[in-house]
């Protein structure tokens, strides 16, 4: 068998899938009708009524694109309308056939510790007005118990009652990434927050994977946050330290509620642990996969786009966890790649555009779907003064950045996180790049087919025989193949 010298992780995975017929070839998004929530659709109607031309035409298209629904408060768990978890699942189950529902699971104690725009309702210690006091040091026992008994348990109970329903759940955006990189921030480094996140997330994942048949993806931020190799190693190291039930999880979600471009995947040419050097130090700048609107490569960050980030996170997960995760990339608002003066400005940036419409047709077998994990038009956070003229109780200074809508006198003020932002959604529509499948291919050959043949329990009948079937070059392919043999032929993980 002949191999080219440069391989992406996606190409290596395709080869191993062809050898083993792995069940990973079956995405929970593949072949499903995606549920379109009437509650999300209704948000568009007022903006459509006051639009014209390209903006109106694109808003009408966006209204018909399925997006995830955020269960970000306890009050959204039970109910009969499609503003609740129970109501959404009831409505989707009534379709023929039942439609795939995508949900965001999001209500940790001391939520959003490095920001303020999305601070939650469950606290480790509360101020007099009910908001969370992130400075109080305690073990967060009461907050963790409240999270388990009034959010996780009811959520899991509702989901379990819809056994067999196609369902995807994205768990706790920004949580573990904050612990991995922002422990120096006193609100994230506080013992209370550390306990809340570590114990709360572990409990939630254990419950979701053991008591429901939903496909579970854990949030992994985005390449502009965790793409540096040291950040990546810290994040995956925490997943290992906390003993996440990865065998029951589908994978990771990236770019949730953010604006990083999808891009194309580069050949994998590591120059350090978990770091692809293909675009670094000025190399291969003529290759489209090295396009870098955020100037991350100049900061030695390999993840100039989400496809390159996915590849790096996949390789790190295989090495550290012995696990090959699948991915979902949020494409709701990343249709424009270069609209910010700095990509650290995440709050309602002006001149953004909606990205690829939700689809299971992606550019890599590592990626199960491009999906709108945040409904375009729902605000990231408020300006210091709300549209009503009142002070915003959850103002985050990032929502007053030079790139944020509302920071210029000619612009309207921004509403609180999650509220409909008419001015923003019209910009997202005007600049939309929703695309059509198939999407651009990854770099390198893509001719190796993925087989759906059911695999042997242990190819060759023994670990040594299985490893003997693995191609020995290049090393990336060999490592993935040996890891697959180890999983199929022995309970002991082999490191190579």
XYZ file of C-alpha atoms in Angstrom:
496
model
C 0.000 0.000 0.000
C 1.416 3.378 -0.996
C 1.081 6.462 1.201
C 1.897 10.070 0.574
C 4.308 11.575 3.087
C 1.873 14.235 4.357
C -1.312 13.099 6.077
C -4.059 14.854 7.950
C -5.619 13.171 10.953
C -8.848 13.010 8.966
C -7.120 11.064 6.188
C -5.547 8.678 8.699
C -8.906 8.150 10.362
C -10.514 7.395 7.007
C -7.921 4.677 6.370
C -8.543 3.081 9.758
C -12.285 3.270 9.238
C -11.822 1.511 5.936
C -9.763 -1.189 7.682
C -12.100 -1.670 10.645
C -15.521 -0.411 9.550
C -15.805 1.562 12.777
C -19.194 2.544 14.111
C -17.817 6.075 14.263
C -18.696 6.290 10.559
C -22.325 6.723 11.595
C -23.000 10.304 12.654
C -26.124 11.037 14.733
C -26.834 13.838 12.238
C -26.594 11.626 9.154
C -29.889 10.876 7.436
C -31.957 12.800 9.998
C -34.504 15.523 9.533
C -33.423 18.381 11.804
C -36.054 19.823 14.134
C -37.001 23.428 13.410
C -38.230 25.081 16.589
C -41.241 27.387 16.096
C -39.976 29.463 19.035
C -36.749 30.184 17.147
C -38.630 30.842 13.914
C -40.915 33.347 15.602
C -37.927 35.471 16.598
C -37.247 36.199 12.941
C -40.735 37.393 12.013
C -40.473 40.945 13.339
C -37.068 41.459 11.692
C -38.346 40.109 8.366
C -41.308 42.474 8.483
C -39.032 45.515 8.729
C -36.423 44.407 6.141
C -36.058 44.568 2.398
C -33.813 43.364 -0.430
C -30.980 40.950 0.278
C -31.379 41.312 4.033
C -35.027 40.263 3.915
C -34.404 37.409 1.491
C -31.640 35.986 3.672
C -33.663 36.420 6.856
C -36.419 34.362 5.267
C -33.866 31.641 4.485
C -32.351 31.838 7.977
C -35.803 31.384 9.503
C -35.892 27.916 7.965
C -32.461 26.795 9.206
C -32.607 24.487 12.254
C -30.647 25.688 15.270
C -29.989 24.446 18.783
C -32.141 25.435 21.731
C -30.447 26.539 24.960
C -31.828 25.110 28.199
C -30.021 27.739 30.259
C -32.387 28.026 33.226
C -34.281 25.454 35.258
C -37.621 26.940 34.216
C -37.009 25.775 30.618
C -36.861 22.072 31.479
C -40.529 21.230 31.947
C -43.493 22.645 30.090
C -45.807 22.151 27.159
C -44.660 24.859 24.753
C -41.639 24.762 22.447
C -39.803 27.156 24.761
C -39.171 24.171 27.075
C -37.175 20.964 26.825
C -40.236 18.816 27.412
C -42.324 20.745 24.912
C -39.621 20.641 22.228
C -39.161 16.890 22.543
C -42.908 16.311 22.517
C -43.264 18.355 19.335
C -40.284 16.690 17.611
C -41.459 13.203 18.617
C -44.836 13.877 16.994
C -43.207 14.302 13.586
C -43.133 11.361 11.203
C -40.445 10.238 11.536
C -39.304 11.940 14.777
C -36.836 14.734 14.063
C -33.352 15.290 15.471
C -33.279 17.823 18.311
C -30.066 19.651 19.250
C -29.921 21.074 22.788
C -27.462 23.127 24.827
C -27.110 21.981 28.443
C -26.016 25.096 30.343
C -26.609 25.978 33.996
C -23.496 25.270 36.104
C -23.057 26.977 39.477
C -20.919 30.132 39.076
C -21.447 29.886 35.325
C -19.331 31.997 32.945
C -16.638 32.696 35.545
C -14.370 34.715 33.235
C -17.126 36.985 31.944
C -20.375 38.506 33.108
C -22.766 38.506 30.145
C -24.023 34.949 30.756
C -23.742 34.599 34.530
C -26.287 32.022 35.657
C -28.947 31.386 38.254
C -27.174 28.792 40.441
C -24.530 30.187 42.780
C -21.908 28.901 45.166
C -22.639 32.028 47.220
C -25.208 34.688 46.415
C -25.320 38.440 46.817
C -28.331 40.136 48.380
C -29.875 40.663 44.936
C -29.574 36.969 44.039
C -26.614 37.332 41.685
C -23.584 35.105 42.201
C -20.745 36.265 44.440
C -17.684 34.804 42.761
C -15.300 36.061 45.451
C -16.664 34.050 48.368
C -14.506 30.992 49.028
C -16.390 27.826 49.994
C -16.789 24.226 48.783
C -19.941 25.072 46.794
C -21.688 22.042 48.314
C -25.081 23.761 48.291
C -24.693 25.050 44.742
C -23.547 21.659 43.458
C -26.473 19.942 45.167
C -28.880 22.493 43.662
C -27.389 21.893 40.206
C -27.680 18.113 40.541
C -31.186 17.976 41.961
C -32.941 20.899 40.273
C -31.242 21.025 36.874
C -29.328 17.851 35.943
C -31.728 15.273 37.381
C -34.930 16.810 35.943
C -33.217 17.378 32.576
C -32.015 13.771 32.417
C -35.415 12.486 33.501
C -37.178 14.337 30.680
C -34.655 13.203 28.075
C -34.808 9.586 29.301
C -38.579 9.594 28.863
C -38.033 10.091 25.116
C -35.860 6.992 24.622
C -35.150 6.309 20.975
C -35.617 9.926 19.900
C -32.745 11.279 17.791
C -31.114 13.832 20.043
C -27.794 15.687 20.411
C -26.789 17.467 23.624
C -23.927 19.968 23.843
C -22.737 20.172 27.448
C -21.741 23.308 29.368
C -20.106 25.774 26.927
C -16.920 27.534 28.122
C -16.785 25.667 31.438
C -13.739 23.396 31.276
C -11.882 25.749 28.907
C -12.105 28.385 31.650
C -10.591 25.994 34.175
C -7.847 25.045 31.733
C -6.732 28.586 30.914
C -8.277 31.087 33.316
C -7.522 29.729 36.770
C -5.508 32.889 37.359
C -8.759 34.841 37.263
C -9.988 34.861 40.877
C -13.555 34.057 39.816
C -12.389 30.924 37.986
C -9.567 29.965 40.351
C -11.797 30.227 43.424
C -12.174 26.847 45.150
C -15.940 27.231 44.920
C -15.914 27.573 41.137
C -13.332 24.819 40.714
C -15.447 22.403 42.754
C -18.646 23.443 41.009
C -17.272 22.884 37.533
C -15.327 19.698 38.183
C -17.964 17.931 40.256
C -20.929 19.363 38.391
C -19.704 18.510 34.886
C -18.613 15.008 35.877
C -22.008 14.307 37.424
C -23.867 15.698 34.425
C -21.869 13.667 31.901
C -22.163 10.472 33.966
C -25.928 10.899 34.200
C -26.437 11.824 30.539
C -24.300 8.976 29.212
C -25.656 6.292 31.557
C -29.362 7.155 31.639
C -30.110 8.531 28.153
C -29.327 7.456 24.602
C -28.675 11.004 23.396
C -25.428 11.725 21.534
C -23.263 13.789 23.895
C -20.687 16.348 22.807
C -18.715 18.305 25.387
C -17.783 21.917 24.687
C -14.160 22.509 23.689
C -14.208 26.283 23.092
C -12.489 27.193 19.795
C -9.085 27.344 18.178
C -8.537 30.989 19.051
C -8.776 29.983 22.727
C -7.390 26.467 23.093
C -5.424 26.089 19.863
C -2.026 26.739 21.459
C -0.478 23.361 22.219
C -0.061 24.075 25.936
C -3.714 25.147 26.281
C -4.796 22.088 24.320
C -2.786 19.798 26.574
C -4.229 21.417 29.722
C -7.782 21.018 28.442
C -7.443 17.380 27.392
C -5.486 16.713 30.589
C -8.457 17.928 32.628
C -10.784 15.618 30.694
C -8.499 12.750 31.719
C -8.084 13.954 35.314
C -11.838 14.172 35.800
C -12.351 10.740 34.261
C -15.041 11.836 31.851
C -17.086 8.895 30.491
C -15.596 9.327 27.031
C -16.616 5.856 25.860
C -20.227 6.972 26.216
C -19.659 10.387 24.597
C -19.700 11.173 20.895
C -17.090 13.916 20.992
C -16.566 17.663 21.263
C -18.384 20.777 20.043
C -16.283 23.745 18.934
C -16.851 27.430 18.225
C -20.095 27.430 20.224
C -21.576 30.943 20.041
C -18.355 32.228 18.517
C -17.101 33.562 15.197
C -13.971 31.579 14.224
C -13.858 30.520 10.545
C -14.311 26.891 9.477
C -11.454 27.035 6.955
C -9.826 23.963 5.448
C -7.687 21.323 7.122
C -3.922 21.354 6.552
C -1.615 18.332 6.249
C -0.451 17.202 9.669
C 3.249 18.029 10.085
C 3.881 18.270 13.845
C 6.843 20.285 15.059
C 6.110 19.800 18.778
C 3.729 17.804 20.945
C 0.150 18.335 19.758
C 1.194 21.188 17.453
C 0.998 21.221 13.669
C 3.862 23.282 12.257
C 2.560 23.304 8.684
C 1.586 27.019 8.702
C 3.904 28.278 11.443
C 7.066 30.345 11.111
C 5.932 31.669 7.723
C 5.657 28.268 6.065
C 3.118 27.393 3.346
C 1.415 30.779 3.445
C 0.190 30.280 -0.112
C -1.912 27.297 0.949
C -5.571 28.195 1.584
C -5.524 26.108 4.754
C -3.075 28.634 6.253
C -5.373 31.658 5.756
C -5.209 33.466 9.086
C -7.650 36.355 9.601
C -6.961 36.454 13.341
C -3.140 36.398 13.040
C -2.972 33.347 15.280
C -0.080 31.736 13.444
C 2.064 34.759 14.266
C 1.396 33.886 17.929
C 2.403 30.235 17.367
C -1.194 29.043 17.436
C -1.763 26.241 14.929
C -5.548 26.637 15.005
C -6.017 29.461 12.512
C -9.347 27.861 11.648
C -11.685 25.345 13.260
C -10.779 22.495 10.905
C -7.151 22.755 11.969
C -8.239 23.007 15.598
C -10.389 19.881 15.255
C -7.426 17.979 13.812
C -5.130 19.050 16.661
C -7.715 18.258 19.349
C -8.374 14.873 17.764
C -4.672 13.992 17.813
C -4.225 15.192 21.409
C -7.282 13.188 22.519
C -5.975 10.030 20.899
C -2.585 10.465 22.532
C -3.710 11.509 26.025
C -7.097 9.799 26.340
C -6.843 6.887 23.913
C -10.094 8.214 22.457
C -11.024 9.350 18.959
C -13.728 12.027 19.364
C -16.058 13.266 16.650
C -16.897 16.973 16.319
C -19.655 19.491 15.719
C -18.658 23.005 14.629
C -20.949 25.966 15.255
C -21.335 27.838 11.962
C -24.174 30.131 12.963
C -22.208 33.395 12.747
C -18.838 32.744 11.138
C -19.694 33.579 7.516
C -17.286 36.560 7.596
C -13.767 35.805 8.783
C -12.083 39.201 9.015
C -14.595 41.683 10.430
C -12.852 42.228 13.802
C -9.814 44.322 14.687
C -8.883 41.553 17.145
C -10.474 38.138 17.412
C -10.561 38.426 21.196
C -13.640 40.622 20.714
C -16.422 38.062 20.950
C -19.434 40.171 21.920
C -21.812 41.181 19.099
C -19.095 42.144 16.595
C -20.363 44.371 13.800
C -20.437 43.250 10.164
C -20.484 39.527 10.977
C -22.424 37.137 8.754
C -24.325 33.905 9.161
C -22.246 30.857 8.189
C -22.929 27.450 6.663
C -26.526 26.382 7.215
C -26.908 23.347 9.494
C -25.809 20.217 7.635
C -24.210 16.809 8.045
C -22.268 17.365 4.812
C -18.826 18.391 6.050
C -15.269 18.525 4.756
C -13.838 15.857 7.081
C -14.901 12.499 8.528
C -13.846 13.918 11.901
C -16.717 16.441 11.753
C -20.250 15.103 12.166
C -21.961 18.392 11.380
C -21.766 22.098 10.842
C -24.681 23.314 12.933
C -26.178 26.567 14.161
C -25.577 26.024 17.872
C -26.659 29.592 18.579
C -29.593 31.136 16.764
C -28.272 34.101 14.754
C -29.868 37.231 16.167
C -29.705 36.243 19.824
C -27.420 38.742 21.565
C -24.071 37.798 23.107
C -24.478 40.362 25.867
C -25.596 43.870 26.679
C -24.044 47.291 26.398
C -23.608 49.144 29.684
C -26.938 50.853 29.055
C -29.779 48.665 27.824
C -32.066 49.671 24.945
C -34.612 50.601 27.638
C -32.183 53.188 29.083
C -31.617 51.183 32.263
C -28.244 49.938 33.475
C -27.414 46.403 32.358
C -27.003 44.152 35.428
C -24.761 41.702 33.507
C -22.604 44.126 31.563
C -19.296 42.650 30.412
C -16.582 45.058 29.315
C -16.046 42.960 26.178
C -19.507 44.041 25.058
C -18.145 47.592 24.952
C -15.182 46.667 22.733
C -14.352 48.725 19.665
C -15.747 45.940 17.477
C -18.998 45.507 19.409
C -22.287 46.816 18.099
C -23.407 49.630 20.372
C -19.941 51.034 20.980
C -20.502 53.685 18.289
C -22.992 56.507 18.796
C -24.755 55.722 15.514
C -25.633 52.186 16.650
C -28.417 50.940 18.917
C -27.597 49.569 22.333
C -27.368 45.814 22.750
C -29.864 43.767 24.806
C -28.921 41.116 27.347
C -27.467 37.765 26.306
C -30.029 35.587 24.564
C -32.444 38.431 23.831
C -33.340 39.134 20.204
C -31.123 41.787 18.625
C -32.824 43.095 15.489
C -29.935 45.316 14.365
C -27.438 42.466 14.655
C -29.515 39.832 12.865
C -29.974 42.171 9.906
C -26.191 42.512 9.610
C -25.811 38.737 9.891
C -28.358 38.331 7.096
C -26.834 40.993 4.847
C -23.387 39.382 5.117
C -24.573 35.755 5.186
C -22.505 33.016 3.524
C -24.727 30.024 4.178
C -23.155 27.902 1.432
C -24.275 24.737 -0.238
C -23.025 21.180 0.204
C -20.621 19.724 -0.671
C -18.194 21.951 1.147
C -14.527 22.492 0.217
C -12.406 19.332 0.623
C -9.512 19.041 3.004
C -5.955 19.293 1.733
C -4.585 16.075 0.284
C -6.268 13.002 -1.216
C -9.809 12.105 -0.190
C -10.322 8.940 -2.205
C -10.229 6.370 0.617
C -13.856 5.308 1.151
C -15.500 4.827 4.519
C -17.030 1.386 4.744
C -20.179 0.644 6.687
C -19.332 -3.053 7.000
C -19.671 -4.325 10.536
C -16.205 -5.029 12.017
C -14.878 -8.180 13.593
C -14.732 -8.088 17.372
C -10.927 -8.349 17.144
C -9.488 -8.427 13.599
C -7.111 -11.364 13.242
C -8.308 -12.868 16.521
C -5.516 -11.441 18.699
C -3.891 -8.132 19.518
C -0.631 -9.031 17.758
C -2.433 -10.238 14.649
C -4.537 -7.092 14.552
C -1.478 -4.837 14.841
C 0.097 -6.864 12.081
C -2.610 -5.618 9.695
C -1.741 -1.967 10.415
C 0.191 0.042 7.831
C 3.530 1.021 9.378
C 3.892 4.305 7.506
C 3.169 7.104 8.095
C 3.378 7.053 11.870
C 0.046 8.920 12.341
C -1.839 6.130 10.552
C 0.035 3.436 12.463
C -0.714 5.015 15.840
C -4.434 5.367 15.140
C -4.607 1.803 13.846
C -2.808 0.389 16.905
C -5.094 2.353 19.227
C -8.092 0.824 17.443
C -6.620 -2.668 17.794
C -6.014 -2.033 21.491
C -9.633 -1.024 22.006
C -10.955 -4.072 20.131
C -8.534 -6.762 21.326
C -7.651 -5.934 24.950
C -8.867 -3.849 27.847
C -5.322 -2.478 28.302
C -4.530 0.699 26.360
C -1.300 0.515 24.360
C 0.776 3.640 23.944
C 2.967 3.969 20.879
